[in-house]
Structure formats: C-alpha cells, structure tokens
C-alpha cells in the first residue's frame, strides 16, 4: 500500500467533505487541501427546496459540520475560490486567484449546476434552484405571493411547487412529459402525485415544451411561451429542468469527460484522479452500465468509497456497488426510492395502495427487481431493499406480496 | 462512545439503520431515527461512525 503524500479535493460539499473526513478517520496523515468555489462552509442542498424555502429553517441549520469539527480535520480549506484549470501532467490545480495547488491524488467533487432555459440570461424573475443564493432569492420572490410558473416536473420543481402553494402563491407547473414524475415513478404513482398537487391547487400543464420566457422592455419576466402557441402569464418563473455535471474546469486535462467524469468501477479516472458525487460517472458493477447519480446519499457514499480507495491505491481499490437511494418531501408525502425505477418494464404495488396514499411498489426490468419505491411507508419499504440489492427474479417476488390497489 | 442526535433534521432515509442496526432504528409512522443504545460498546464504533458519515442530513454526532 503506498499512500499519496498529498490529496487535493475540489468541491466542498457533501461528496468532497465525505472524502476528507474518511481520509482522516482512516488515519491518513498527509497534506489535505479542500477547494470550494462557494464562500460558505459546506452546507446541505436538500433543504433548499424544502425547509429553507418554506422558512421552517434558517440558513444555520444547513451547515453540514460545525467549524470546530472542520478545524479538527486539519485541512487546508480554500473556500470562495473556484478551480479554473487542471494540469494532469504536472499534477496541479489552477485556482481562480492565480494560485496553483499540487497533488499526488486529486478528487473531483464539483457537483452539478442547474440547467437554464436558453434566452433567460439577465431576465429578472427567472430563477433556478441549486445553491444557497438561488434558494434565498426564490424565497424572497415567493414572499410577494407571485404567480409562479415552474418549468419541469422533477423532484426539485415538485417540492418547490408544494412549498409555494403553502406560501399562498398561484402555481402552474409546465412539463414536457405526459405525467409529472411519471418518468421516475411510473404513470400510476406519478399520476397519484399529480392528483395531490392538483388538490393543493397546482395547475399542471403536461406534455408541452416551454420554448422560452416572455419579458417586457425592462427585462422583467412576464410569462412563458409554450411550443403549442399558448402563453402563460407569470411574475416569477422557476426553471427546474435538471442539472449538468461541473466539468468545464477539466478541459484540456487528461481527465475523461462525457456525461460527468468517466471513472472505472472504483471511481478512478486515471493519472491520480478520482471523482465522487453528482459529477462522477462510473460503471456500476451490478448493472454493468455507466451511471451518474444526483442523490444526496450517493454523494456521501461515493465520498466514503473514494477516501478508502485512495488509501488502498488504484490496484487494490474496491468497486463501488451501491443500492442508490433518493427521497423527496412534498406536502405531507415522503417519497423514497431504492435502486433504479427509470426504464422499468414492470411496476407492481405490493403494499398499501394508491387510494390510501401509502404504498410500496416494486419495479422490474428484464425479469428482475430493479427498484422499489415507497410513499409514506418508510420501514416497510426498507424491508424490500434487499430484493433490489440482490436483483431477485421478478416472479415470484412481486407476486408473493400481493397488495390491494 | 457517546452519540447525540439532532432529530429535527432527520429526513428518515434509514441509512443509519443499514450501517449500524444494533444502535439505530426508525419510527414506524415517519421513519424518524430512534436511538436504541446511547452508549454502545466500543466494538460498534466503526459502524456508528459510518452511520454518521452516510447520514444525508448530518443528524448524528459521535464522541469517543
Ligand atoms: C434544491 C435541491 C434539492 C435536493 N433534494 C434532494 C433530496 O431530497 N434527496 C436527495 O437524495 N437529493 C437531493 N438533492 C441532490 C443532492 O443535493 C446532491 O446529490 C448533492 O448535493 C451532491 O453533492 P456533491 O457534493 O456531489 O455536489 P454539490 O452539492 O453540487 O457540490 C459541489 C460543490 O462544488 C463546487 N464547485 C463547482 N465547481 C467548482 C470549481 N470549479 N472549483 C471549486 N468548487 C467548485 C460547487 O460550488 C459546490 O459547492 C437536491 C438538490 C438540490 C439542488
């Protein structure tokens, strides 16, 4: 085992923090540098579209670790300075302030950025929701109870819709898919969630693309233009159409980049470079598929795995083979998913039912269980995680536990 | 070892139960964390620290 003398981690959020904590916990005594583009101590993102937006929590609650705990890690923290370039031949990271930080091992943990709608640059009243400032700006805008149009029906948009309704805003959700959240949960369960949103007063416009925003002469947003010719008036627009991996700063280096940093099964990308979190794409040993996951627990687990693998060295590193997990809170519903449900060819509700709005559903692909989703059935769902982990045959698993609809 | 929990922040992911099933459980109704053992034996330390590390809401603090 030859441990690197210095490790530099770029990206000071869930994944990056996971790496440096793991290294120290496992006894690493070499030089550690953590570079973060944001001027804040590492903070948590899931509450941005939930408790922070609603006002239930103040900013302080989002801090991932207390300053004392960070100090104990003995890490050279460079916060508020982005990495702007990488020289893999000389093993140095170039920072925005002109400094260079060397490394023997490097971890790319730069996460992802919200996708924007073309033509919305500089239009006031158009928001995305990815970082603390985004959430604070949106929160301030919602306090005026505007007519809000949400573009996209992913988890972030759906959570923001729920909060905005609770704050008394008029909310319209426009999505190009037929059933909001149907791509993640299937038409039936997605449909149930859509019903819940409608009951709470959200107007949903499914199956139509948003072509752009309408702005007045003062560059203030006035509405959105739909592909079918209609327009919807709005005072505030939230664009929630997904996120793209932050890999721009790696241009010109030897790091392989596709949809994220392309790693092997151990999260290694070659030349001393590893990746973790939303930015990392790796070949999942269980499915054999190249995968990039934007889930909070994945960031922590990959941070842990990369920390350990750095200490083991590329030759001894272990493949990363998780059961992915994600949750979403909307109104009084807790949605939880293990495994992958997108692209499933079978869905069966095995516990509870749509009417009760408490259920567990199994998802199958190619005759095997590939995912499990729950609504307000937390412990019951966890009992099905094993079937996902083992990818057990669809029959008899799904038939055994016969749920009533 | 001493464990303290910021239960208000818990999001019911259950990652702690998977990492250290003898120390953590979840409430039936909402999945909020339940501490089964406030002072678990030292041999549990590895599992408990892993639970703290993978908790997606930074709820768990461990003092040795
Ligand atoms: C509003 C919102 C709600 C969410 N809710 C949930 C949820 O309920 N459940 C769930 O499982 N997941 C949720 N997620 C996803 C989860 O937050 C992410 O998966 C997680 O934050 C990923 O962590 P990360 O460390 O990989 O990346 P990030 O959290 O994106 O952090 C990357 C960090 O790197 C920094 N950075 C980027 N480029 C550079 C650079 N060149 N130099 C230096 N630093 C750089 C960024 O500023 C950022 O601080 C949510 C995300 C958002 C935005």
Short mmCIF file of C-alpha atoms and ligand atoms in Angstrom, two decimals:
data_model
loop_
_atom_site.label_atom_id
_atom_site.label_comp_id
_atom_site.label_asym_id
_atom_site.label_seq_id
_atom_site.Cartn_x
_atom_site.Cartn_y
_atom_site.Cartn_z
CA UNK A 1 0.00 0.00 0.00
CA UNK A 2 1.53 3.32 -0.93
CA UNK A 3 -0.45 6.25 0.30
CA UNK A 4 -0.20 9.54 -1.58
CA UNK A 5 1.69 12.29 0.20
CA UNK A 6 -0.91 14.89 -0.67
CA UNK A 7 -4.57 14.80 -1.61
CA UNK A 8 -6.47 17.73 -3.10
CA UNK A 9 -10.26 17.66 -3.21
CA UNK A 10 -12.09 20.13 -5.44
CA UNK A 11 -15.70 20.80 -4.44
CA UNK A 12 -16.56 21.43 -0.78
CA UNK A 13 -19.99 19.90 -0.45
CA UNK A 14 -21.38 16.50 0.54
CA UNK A 15 -19.04 14.41 -1.59
CA UNK A 16 -15.87 16.45 -1.01
CA UNK A 17 -16.46 16.59 2.72
CA UNK A 18 -17.05 12.83 2.72
CA UNK A 19 -13.65 12.27 1.13
CA UNK A 20 -11.63 14.40 3.55
CA UNK A 21 -13.46 13.06 6.61
CA UNK A 22 -12.95 9.48 5.51
CA UNK A 23 -9.25 10.04 4.88
CA UNK A 24 -8.68 11.45 8.34
CA UNK A 25 -10.92 8.90 10.04
CA UNK A 26 -8.93 6.10 8.43
CA UNK A 27 -5.69 7.57 9.71
CA UNK A 28 -4.38 9.48 6.70
CA UNK A 29 -1.76 11.98 7.91
CA UNK A 30 -0.61 13.55 4.64
CA UNK A 31 -1.44 17.01 3.29
CA UNK A 32 -5.10 17.62 2.57
CA UNK A 33 -6.48 20.57 0.62
CA UNK A 34 -10.17 21.25 0.05
CA UNK A 35 -11.01 23.77 -2.66
CA UNK A 36 -14.57 25.13 -2.77
CA UNK A 37 -15.97 27.63 -5.23
CA UNK A 38 -18.61 28.89 -2.83
CA UNK A 39 -17.69 31.27 0.01
CA UNK A 40 -19.66 29.17 2.54
CA UNK A 41 -18.70 26.34 4.84
CA UNK A 42 -20.06 23.07 3.41
CA UNK A 43 -23.86 23.12 3.55
CA UNK A 44 -26.65 20.77 2.64
CA UNK A 45 -28.74 21.15 -0.51
CA UNK A 46 -31.89 19.02 0.02
CA UNK A 47 -33.39 21.54 2.50
CA UNK A 48 -33.04 24.33 -0.09
CA UNK A 49 -36.27 23.31 -1.82
CA UNK A 50 -37.93 22.26 1.45
CA UNK A 51 -37.30 23.76 4.90
CA UNK A 52 -35.22 26.73 3.76
CA UNK A 53 -37.65 27.76 1.03
CA UNK A 54 -40.64 27.41 3.35
CA UNK A 55 -38.96 29.38 6.10
CA UNK A 56 -39.10 26.48 8.58
CA UNK A 57 -35.30 26.53 8.94
CA UNK A 58 -32.81 29.36 8.89
CA UNK A 59 -29.55 29.15 6.98
CA UNK A 60 -27.54 27.98 10.00
CA UNK A 61 -29.36 24.64 10.04
CA UNK A 62 -27.93 23.76 6.62
CA UNK A 63 -24.32 23.74 7.81
CA UNK A 64 -23.01 20.21 7.41
CA UNK A 65 -20.32 20.40 10.11
CA UNK A 66 -19.59 22.81 12.90
CA UNK A 67 -16.45 24.96 12.36
CA UNK A 68 -14.67 23.17 15.25
CA UNK A 69 -15.24 19.78 13.66
CA UNK A 70 -13.83 21.08 10.37
CA UNK A 71 -10.83 22.54 12.14
CA UNK A 72 -10.04 19.20 13.72
CA UNK A 73 -9.73 17.67 10.27
CA UNK A 74 -6.56 19.69 9.72
CA UNK A 75 -7.45 20.51 6.13
CA UNK A 76 -6.19 23.48 4.15
CA UNK A 77 -9.58 24.92 3.13
CA UNK A 78 -9.69 27.27 0.16
CA UNK A 79 -13.26 28.46 0.12
CA UNK A 80 -14.66 31.04 -2.27
CA UNK A 81 -12.04 30.28 -4.91
CA UNK A 82 -13.01 28.07 -7.84
CA UNK A 83 -10.63 25.74 -9.62
CA UNK A 84 -10.33 27.02 -13.17
CA UNK A 85 -7.92 24.55 -14.72
CA UNK A 86 -6.11 21.27 -14.25
CA UNK A 87 -2.62 20.25 -15.34
CA UNK A 88 -2.61 16.48 -15.08
CA UNK A 89 0.97 16.21 -16.37
CA UNK A 90 2.37 18.42 -13.61
CA UNK A 91 -0.35 17.37 -11.15
CA UNK A 92 -1.52 20.87 -10.26
CA UNK A 93 -4.90 22.55 -9.91
CA UNK A 94 -5.11 26.14 -11.11
CA UNK A 95 -7.27 28.37 -8.92
CA UNK A 96 -9.27 31.43 -9.87
CA UNK A 97 -6.95 33.67 -7.87
CA UNK A 98 -3.95 32.52 -9.91
CA UNK A 99 -2.57 30.12 -7.31
CA UNK A 100 -1.63 26.54 -8.11
CA UNK A 101 -2.27 23.65 -5.74
CA UNK A 102 -0.29 20.47 -6.29
CA UNK A 103 -1.45 16.94 -5.51
CA UNK A 104 -0.46 13.34 -5.69
CA UNK A 105 -4.11 12.26 -5.66
CA UNK A 106 -6.94 14.52 -6.81
CA UNK A 107 -10.67 14.14 -6.19
CA UNK A 108 -13.12 15.88 -8.48
CA UNK A 109 -16.23 16.58 -6.40
CA UNK A 110 -17.55 19.66 -8.20
CA UNK A 111 -21.16 18.50 -8.36
CA UNK A 112 -23.60 19.84 -10.91
CA UNK A 113 -25.22 23.10 -11.99
CA UNK A 114 -28.84 23.79 -12.76
CA UNK A 115 -29.67 23.81 -16.45
CA UNK A 116 -31.09 27.09 -17.68
CA UNK A 117 -33.56 27.87 -20.41
CA UNK A 118 -31.90 29.46 -23.42
CA UNK A 119 -32.56 33.17 -23.67
CA UNK A 120 -33.20 33.73 -19.97
CA UNK A 121 -29.79 35.24 -19.15
CA UNK A 122 -30.33 38.55 -17.41
CA UNK A 123 -34.12 38.31 -17.35
CA UNK A 124 -35.32 39.33 -13.91
CA UNK A 125 -37.75 36.99 -12.18
CA UNK A 126 -36.35 33.81 -13.76
CA UNK A 127 -34.87 31.50 -11.13
CA UNK A 128 -33.06 28.20 -10.83
CA UNK A 129 -32.60 26.31 -7.56
CA UNK A 130 -29.21 24.78 -6.91
CA UNK A 131 -27.32 26.78 -4.31
CA UNK A 132 -27.96 28.83 -1.22
CA UNK A 133 -28.22 32.15 -3.02
CA UNK A 134 -30.70 30.69 -5.52
CA UNK A 135 -32.89 29.49 -2.65
CA UNK A 136 -32.73 32.79 -0.79
CA UNK A 137 -33.59 34.77 -3.92
CA UNK A 138 -36.52 32.48 -4.73
CA UNK A 139 -37.72 32.64 -1.14
CA UNK A 140 -37.71 36.44 -1.24
CA UNK A 141 -39.60 36.39 -4.54
CA UNK A 142 -42.25 33.95 -3.23
CA UNK A 143 -42.87 36.15 -0.19
CA UNK A 144 -44.64 38.56 -2.56
CA UNK A 145 -47.08 35.75 -3.46
CA UNK A 146 -46.49 35.98 -7.20
CA UNK A 147 -47.98 33.97 -10.00
CA UNK A 148 -45.30 31.30 -10.25
CA UNK A 149 -44.67 29.12 -13.29
CA UNK A 150 -42.45 26.09 -12.70
CA UNK A 151 -40.81 24.67 -15.81
CA UNK A 152 -40.16 20.95 -15.36
CA UNK A 153 -41.71 18.40 -13.05
CA UNK A 154 -38.74 16.72 -11.44
CA UNK A 155 -38.34 16.42 -7.68
CA UNK A 156 -36.92 19.90 -7.17
CA UNK A 157 -39.74 21.55 -9.15
CA UNK A 158 -42.38 19.45 -7.42
CA UNK A 159 -41.01 20.28 -3.97
CA UNK A 160 -40.90 23.98 -4.81
CA UNK A 161 -44.49 23.77 -6.07
CA UNK A 162 -45.60 22.30 -2.76
CA UNK A 163 -43.83 24.99 -0.74
CA UNK A 164 -45.08 27.79 -3.00
CA UNK A 165 -48.68 26.62 -2.59
CA UNK A 166 -48.25 26.51 1.18
CA UNK A 167 -46.97 30.10 0.97
CA UNK A 168 -50.07 31.10 -0.96
CA UNK A 169 -48.62 31.58 -4.44
CA UNK A 170 -50.55 30.79 -7.61
CA UNK A 171 -48.62 27.88 -9.13
CA UNK A 172 -48.59 26.43 -12.64
CA UNK A 173 -46.28 23.54 -13.48
CA UNK A 174 -45.43 23.04 -17.13
CA UNK A 175 -43.76 19.82 -18.18
CA UNK A 176 -42.95 18.13 -21.46
CA UNK A 177 -43.71 14.66 -20.06
CA UNK A 178 -47.23 13.22 -20.05
CA UNK A 179 -47.32 12.59 -16.30
CA UNK A 180 -45.30 14.75 -13.90
CA UNK A 181 -42.84 12.50 -12.06
CA UNK A 182 -44.06 9.65 -14.25
CA UNK A 183 -40.56 9.08 -15.60
CA UNK A 184 -39.26 8.33 -12.11
CA UNK A 185 -42.25 6.54 -10.61
CA UNK A 186 -44.35 5.21 -13.47
CA UNK A 187 -47.65 6.59 -14.79
CA UNK A 188 -49.83 5.28 -11.95
CA UNK A 189 -47.88 6.57 -8.97
CA UNK A 190 -46.78 9.68 -10.84
CA UNK A 191 -50.45 10.25 -11.60
CA UNK A 192 -51.33 9.97 -7.94
CA UNK A 193 -48.70 12.56 -7.04
CA UNK A 194 -50.03 14.83 -9.78
CA UNK A 195 -53.50 14.48 -8.23
CA UNK A 196 -52.11 15.50 -4.86
CA UNK A 197 -50.58 18.61 -6.42
CA UNK A 198 -53.86 19.44 -8.17
CA UNK A 199 -55.80 19.03 -4.93
CA UNK A 200 -53.43 21.52 -3.37
CA UNK A 201 -54.24 23.96 -6.14
CA UNK A 202 -51.33 23.49 -8.54
CA UNK A 203 -52.33 23.85 -12.17
CA UNK A 204 -50.46 21.28 -14.26
CA UNK A 205 -49.83 21.65 -18.00
CA UNK A 206 -48.40 18.29 -19.05
CA UNK A 207 -46.99 17.16 -22.37
CA UNK A 208 -45.90 20.55 -23.62
CA UNK A 209 -42.47 22.12 -24.06
CA UNK A 210 -41.66 25.59 -22.87
CA UNK A 211 -39.96 27.43 -25.72
CA UNK A 212 -38.80 30.41 -23.73
CA UNK A 213 -39.79 33.20 -21.42
CA UNK A 214 -41.60 36.41 -22.26
CA UNK A 215 -40.01 39.57 -20.91
CA UNK A 216 -41.01 43.21 -21.04
CA UNK A 217 -38.86 46.13 -22.12
CA UNK A 218 -37.29 46.32 -18.69
CA UNK A 219 -36.16 42.69 -18.99
CA UNK A 220 -38.64 41.63 -16.33
CA UNK A 221 -40.27 38.24 -16.92
CA UNK A 222 -43.97 38.35 -17.83
CA UNK A 223 -44.69 34.73 -18.67
CA UNK A 224 -43.64 31.66 -20.62
CA UNK A 225 -44.13 30.76 -24.26
CA UNK A 226 -45.30 27.20 -24.89
CA UNK A 227 -44.44 25.19 -28.00
CA UNK A 228 -48.14 24.77 -28.86
CA UNK A 229 -48.51 28.53 -29.25
CA UNK A 230 -50.09 29.26 -25.88
CA UNK A 231 -48.60 31.60 -23.33
CA UNK A 232 -48.92 31.55 -19.54
CA UNK A 233 -48.55 34.75 -17.56
CA UNK A 234 -46.12 34.74 -14.66
CA UNK A 235 -44.42 37.12 -12.26
CA UNK A 236 -41.81 34.56 -11.31
CA UNK A 237 -40.51 31.55 -13.28
CA UNK A 238 -38.59 28.68 -11.71
CA UNK A 239 -36.67 26.59 -14.22
CA UNK A 240 -36.28 23.04 -12.88
CA UNK A 241 -35.11 21.09 -15.90
CA UNK A 242 -32.27 19.13 -14.38
CA UNK A 243 -28.59 19.67 -13.82
CA UNK A 244 -25.35 19.15 -15.73
CA UNK A 245 -22.04 17.98 -14.23
CA UNK A 246 -19.49 20.73 -13.45
CA UNK A 247 -16.61 19.55 -15.63
CA UNK A 248 -15.74 22.76 -17.51
CA UNK A 249 -12.60 23.35 -15.47
CA UNK A 250 -11.17 19.96 -16.54
CA UNK A 251 -11.00 20.96 -20.22
CA UNK A 252 -7.58 20.38 -21.70
CA UNK A 253 -6.57 17.89 -18.98
CA UNK A 254 -6.27 14.13 -19.40
CA UNK A 255 -9.43 13.51 -17.34
CA UNK A 256 -12.01 11.67 -19.45
CA UNK A 257 -15.26 13.63 -19.52
CA UNK A 258 -18.59 12.61 -21.01
CA UNK A 259 -21.76 12.98 -19.02
CA UNK A 260 -19.62 13.68 -15.95
CA UNK A 261 -16.10 12.48 -15.14
CA UNK A 262 -15.83 8.99 -16.62
CA UNK A 263 -14.42 6.69 -13.94
CA UNK A 264 -13.92 2.95 -13.75
CA UNK A 265 -15.92 0.82 -11.33
CA UNK A 266 -13.73 2.02 -8.43
CA UNK A 267 -14.38 5.73 -9.18
CA UNK A 268 -10.85 6.11 -10.56
CA UNK A 269 -10.35 8.19 -13.70
CA UNK A 270 -6.62 7.62 -14.19
CA UNK A 271 -3.49 9.78 -13.61
CA UNK A 272 -4.14 10.05 -9.87
CA UNK A 273 -7.63 11.48 -10.39
CA UNK A 274 -10.78 10.19 -8.68
CA UNK A 275 -14.33 11.53 -8.73
CA UNK A 276 -17.24 11.48 -6.30
CA UNK A 277 -20.81 12.75 -6.11
CA UNK A 278 -23.04 14.34 -8.75
CA UNK A 279 -20.08 14.95 -11.07
CA UNK A 280 -18.93 11.31 -11.20
CA UNK A 281 -19.98 8.75 -13.74
CA UNK A 282 -18.85 5.21 -13.15
CA UNK A 283 -19.61 1.70 -14.33
CA UNK A 284 -21.88 0.12 -11.73
CA UNK A 285 -20.57 -3.43 -11.25
CA UNK A 286 -24.11 -4.73 -10.66
CA UNK A 287 -25.70 -3.44 -13.84
CA UNK A 288 -22.58 -3.01 -15.97
CA UNK A 289 -23.99 0.35 -17.01
CA UNK A 290 -22.26 3.73 -16.92
CA UNK A 291 -24.17 5.67 -14.31
CA UNK A 292 -24.23 9.20 -12.92
CA UNK A 293 -26.44 9.80 -9.89
CA UNK A 294 -27.64 13.09 -8.42
CA UNK A 295 -28.68 11.87 -4.97
CA UNK A 296 -27.56 13.11 -1.61
CA UNK A 297 -26.72 9.69 -0.14
CA UNK A 298 -24.76 8.75 -3.25
CA UNK A 299 -22.52 11.79 -2.71
CA UNK A 300 -21.77 10.72 0.87
CA UNK A 301 -21.26 7.06 -0.06
CA UNK A 302 -19.01 7.87 -3.00
CA UNK A 303 -17.00 10.25 -0.81
CA UNK A 304 -16.52 7.40 1.65
CA UNK A 305 -15.62 4.94 -1.11
CA UNK A 306 -13.12 7.29 -2.78
CA UNK A 307 -11.45 8.10 0.55
CA UNK A 308 -10.95 4.40 1.19
CA UNK A 309 -9.89 3.64 -2.35
CA UNK A 310 -7.27 6.40 -2.32
CA UNK A 311 -5.72 4.78 0.74
CA UNK A 312 -5.89 1.34 -0.84
CA UNK A 313 -4.35 2.60 -4.10
CA UNK A 314 -5.70 2.16 -7.65
CA UNK A 315 -4.65 -1.51 -7.84
CA UNK A 316 -6.39 -2.52 -4.60
CA UNK A 317 -9.38 -0.20 -4.87
CA UNK A 318 -12.82 -1.75 -4.44
CA UNK A 319 -15.63 -1.36 -6.97
CA UNK A 320 -18.45 0.92 -5.88
CA UNK A 321 -21.67 -1.09 -5.93
CA UNK A 322 -24.39 0.75 -4.04
CA UNK A 323 -28.15 0.46 -3.94
CA UNK A 324 -29.00 4.04 -4.94
CA UNK A 325 -31.42 5.85 -2.66
CA UNK A 326 -33.30 9.12 -3.07
CA UNK A 327 -36.15 10.80 -1.27
CA UNK A 328 -38.45 13.73 -1.84
CA UNK A 329 -40.84 15.53 0.50
CA UNK A 330 -43.99 17.03 -0.98
CA UNK A 331 -46.81 18.27 1.27
CA UNK A 332 -47.21 15.51 3.84
CA UNK A 333 -45.90 12.82 1.49
CA UNK A 334 -42.48 11.25 1.78
CA UNK A 335 -41.40 9.61 -1.46
CA UNK A 336 -38.45 7.22 -1.25
CA UNK A 337 -36.81 5.17 -3.97
CA UNK A 338 -34.21 2.40 -3.82
CA UNK A 339 -32.44 1.25 -6.95
CA UNK A 340 -33.43 2.48 -10.36
CA UNK A 341 -37.02 2.83 -11.43
CA UNK A 342 -36.50 4.73 -14.68
CA UNK A 343 -36.89 2.48 -17.68
CA UNK A 344 -38.56 -0.29 -15.67
CA UNK A 345 -40.82 -2.51 -17.76
CA UNK A 346 -42.95 -3.66 -14.82
CA UNK A 347 -44.41 -1.83 -11.83
CA UNK A 348 -46.47 -3.51 -9.12
CA UNK A 349 -47.87 -2.09 -5.92
CA UNK A 350 -47.10 -4.70 -3.27
CA UNK A 351 -48.09 -2.95 -0.05
CA UNK A 352 -50.74 -0.33 0.71
CA UNK A 353 -52.44 1.33 -2.22
CA UNK A 354 -52.98 4.44 -4.32
CA UNK A 355 -56.20 5.33 -2.52
CA UNK A 356 -54.56 5.35 0.89
CA UNK A 357 -51.59 7.31 -0.45
CA UNK A 358 -49.39 4.90 1.46
CA UNK A 359 -47.75 2.27 -0.64
CA UNK A 360 -44.70 0.32 -1.68
CA UNK A 361 -44.17 -0.56 -5.34
CA UNK A 362 -41.62 -2.85 -6.92
CA UNK A 363 -40.09 -2.08 -10.32
CA UNK A 364 -38.80 -4.77 -12.64
CA UNK A 365 -36.63 -4.93 -15.71
CA UNK A 366 -35.64 -7.97 -17.73
CA UNK A 367 -37.40 -10.28 -15.27
CA UNK A 368 -35.62 -8.97 -12.18
CA UNK A 369 -36.42 -6.49 -9.47
CA UNK A 370 -34.52 -3.26 -10.23
CA UNK A 371 -36.14 -0.78 -7.88
CA UNK A 372 -38.59 -0.18 -5.06
CA UNK A 373 -40.48 3.00 -4.25
CA UNK A 374 -42.48 3.94 -1.21
CA UNK A 375 -44.91 6.67 -0.28
CA UNK A 376 -45.24 7.24 3.48
CA UNK A 377 -44.22 3.63 4.24
CA UNK A 378 -40.69 4.11 5.41
CA UNK A 379 -39.86 0.96 7.33
CA UNK A 380 -41.91 -1.31 5.14
CA UNK A 381 -40.05 -0.02 2.11
CA UNK A 382 -36.68 -0.64 3.75
CA UNK A 383 -37.59 -4.32 4.09
CA UNK A 384 -37.73 -4.50 0.28
CA UNK A 385 -34.27 -3.02 -0.21
CA UNK A 386 -32.69 -6.46 -0.10
CA UNK A 387 -34.67 -7.60 -3.17
CA UNK A 388 -33.31 -4.61 -5.07
CA UNK A 389 -29.76 -5.20 -3.87
CA UNK A 390 -29.91 -8.84 -4.95
CA UNK A 391 -31.89 -8.10 -8.14
CA UNK A 392 -34.09 -11.09 -7.31
CA UNK A 393 -36.26 -12.60 -10.07
CA UNK A 394 -39.46 -10.59 -10.65
CA UNK A 395 -41.65 -13.65 -10.21
CA UNK A 396 -42.33 -14.79 -7.58
CA UNK A 397 -41.08 -11.73 -5.64
CA UNK A 398 -43.70 -9.33 -6.94
CA UNK A 399 -46.47 -11.93 -6.79
CA UNK A 400 -45.64 -13.18 -3.28
CA UNK A 401 -46.53 -9.94 -1.59
CA UNK A 402 -49.91 -9.27 -3.10
CA UNK A 403 -51.09 -5.76 -2.30
CA UNK A 404 -54.60 -4.44 -2.75
CA UNK A 405 -54.98 -1.47 -5.00
CA UNK B 1 -18.67 6.37 22.95
CA UNK B 2 -21.45 8.93 23.18
CA UNK B 3 -23.99 9.57 20.44
CA UNK B 4 -26.04 12.71 20.10
CA UNK B 5 -28.79 13.24 17.54
CA UNK B 6 -30.27 16.40 16.03
CA UNK B 7 -33.58 14.63 15.48
CA UNK B 8 -35.34 17.68 13.98
CA UNK B 9 -33.07 17.43 10.97
CA UNK B 10 -33.75 13.73 10.35
CA UNK B 11 -35.19 13.00 6.89
CA UNK B 12 -35.93 9.33 7.51
CA UNK B 13 -33.50 7.90 4.96
CA UNK B 14 -32.65 4.99 7.24
CA UNK B 15 -29.00 4.92 6.16
CA UNK B 16 -28.01 4.76 9.85
CA UNK B 17 -30.10 1.62 10.37
CA UNK B 18 -28.39 -0.05 7.44
CA UNK B 19 -24.95 0.92 8.77
CA UNK B 20 -25.49 0.17 12.49
CA UNK B 21 -28.69 -1.85 13.03
CA UNK B 22 -27.98 -2.51 16.72
CA UNK B 23 -27.76 1.18 17.51
CA UNK B 24 -30.33 2.87 15.29
CA UNK B 25 -33.91 2.21 14.28
CA UNK B 26 -36.69 4.23 12.65
CA UNK B 27 -40.13 5.19 13.91
CA UNK B 28 -42.90 3.32 12.14
CA UNK B 29 -45.02 6.27 11.14
CA UNK B 30 -42.50 8.67 9.65
CA UNK B 31 -39.13 6.94 9.61
CA UNK B 32 -37.53 9.37 12.07
CA UNK B 33 -34.42 7.97 13.75
CA UNK B 34 -34.68 6.17 17.09
CA UNK B 35 -31.58 5.63 19.20
CA UNK B 36 -31.59 2.08 20.56
CA UNK B 37 -28.36 2.43 22.53
CA UNK B 38 -26.94 5.76 23.71
CA UNK B 39 -23.63 4.29 24.83
CA UNK B 40 -22.94 1.36 22.55
CA UNK B 41 -19.95 -0.91 23.19
CA UNK B 42 -16.65 0.16 21.67
CA UNK B 43 -16.69 -2.54 19.01
CA UNK B 44 -19.65 -0.74 17.43
CA UNK B 45 -17.60 2.41 16.86
CA UNK B 46 -16.77 1.67 13.24
CA UNK B 47 -20.40 1.08 12.33
CA UNK B 48 -21.63 4.13 14.23
CA UNK B 49 -19.08 6.40 12.59
CA UNK B 50 -20.10 5.05 9.21
CA UNK B 51 -23.73 5.78 10.08
CA UNK B 52 -22.79 9.35 10.94
CA UNK B 53 -20.81 9.67 7.72
CA UNK B 54 -23.56 8.46 5.40
CA UNK B 55 -26.45 10.23 7.13
CA UNK B 56 -27.78 12.57 4.44
CA UNK B 57 -28.94 15.18 6.95
CA UNK B 58 -25.93 15.40 9.30
CA UNK B 59 -28.05 14.30 12.25
CA UNK B 60 -25.59 12.05 14.08
CA UNK B 61 -22.65 13.18 16.17
CA UNK B 62 -20.26 10.69 17.76
CA UNK B 63 -17.89 11.36 20.61
CA UNK B 64 -15.36 8.72 21.51
C1 LIG C 1 -32.76 22.04 -4.34
C2 LIG C 1 -32.21 20.64 -4.24
C3 LIG C 1 -32.90 19.68 -3.53
C4 LIG C 1 -32.42 18.37 -3.43
N1 LIG C 1 -33.11 17.45 -2.72
C5 LIG C 1 -32.66 16.19 -2.63
C6 LIG C 1 -33.38 15.20 -1.89
O1 LIG C 1 -34.43 15.47 -1.32
N2 LIG C 1 -32.87 13.96 -1.82
C7 LIG C 1 -31.71 13.62 -2.45
O2 LIG C 1 -31.29 12.47 -2.38
N3 LIG C 1 -31.00 14.52 -3.15
C8 LIG C 1 -31.45 15.81 -3.26
N4 LIG C 1 -30.72 16.73 -3.96
C9 LIG C 1 -29.46 16.33 -4.61
C10 LIG C 1 -28.26 16.46 -3.67
O3 LIG C 1 -28.28 17.70 -3.03
C11 LIG C 1 -26.98 16.30 -4.46
O4 LIG C 1 -26.94 14.99 -4.96
C12 LIG C 1 -25.72 16.56 -3.62
O5 LIG C 1 -25.69 17.88 -3.19
C13 LIG C 1 -24.47 16.24 -4.41
O6 LIG C 1 -23.36 16.54 -3.67
P1 LIG C 1 -21.96 16.84 -4.38
O7 LIG C 1 -21.02 17.13 -3.28
O8 LIG C 1 -21.64 15.77 -5.34
O9 LIG C 1 -22.22 18.13 -5.30
P2 LIG C 1 -22.74 19.58 -4.95
O10 LIG C 1 -23.61 19.54 -3.75
O11 LIG C 1 -23.28 20.12 -6.22
O12 LIG C 1 -21.43 20.37 -4.56
C14 LIG C 1 -20.40 20.65 -5.45
C15 LIG C 1 -19.62 21.82 -4.91
O13 LIG C 1 -18.51 22.05 -5.75
C16 LIG C 1 -18.42 23.43 -6.01
N5 LIG C 1 -17.74 23.64 -7.29
C17 LIG C 1 -18.23 23.50 -8.54
N6 LIG C 1 -17.31 23.79 -9.46
C18 LIG C 1 -16.19 24.13 -8.77
C19 LIG C 1 -14.89 24.53 -9.16
N7 LIG C 1 -14.53 24.62 -10.45
N8 LIG C 1 -13.99 24.80 -8.20
C20 LIG C 1 -14.32 24.70 -6.87
N9 LIG C 1 -15.53 24.32 -6.45
C21 LIG C 1 -16.46 24.04 -7.40
C22 LIG C 1 -19.84 23.90 -6.03
O14 LIG C 1 -19.91 25.29 -5.82
C23 LIG C 1 -20.42 23.10 -4.88
O15 LIG C 1 -20.24 23.76 -3.66
C24 LIG C 1 -31.20 18.04 -4.08
C25 LIG C 1 -30.50 19.01 -4.81
C26 LIG C 1 -31.00 20.30 -4.89
C27 LIG C 1 -30.23 21.34 -5.67
#
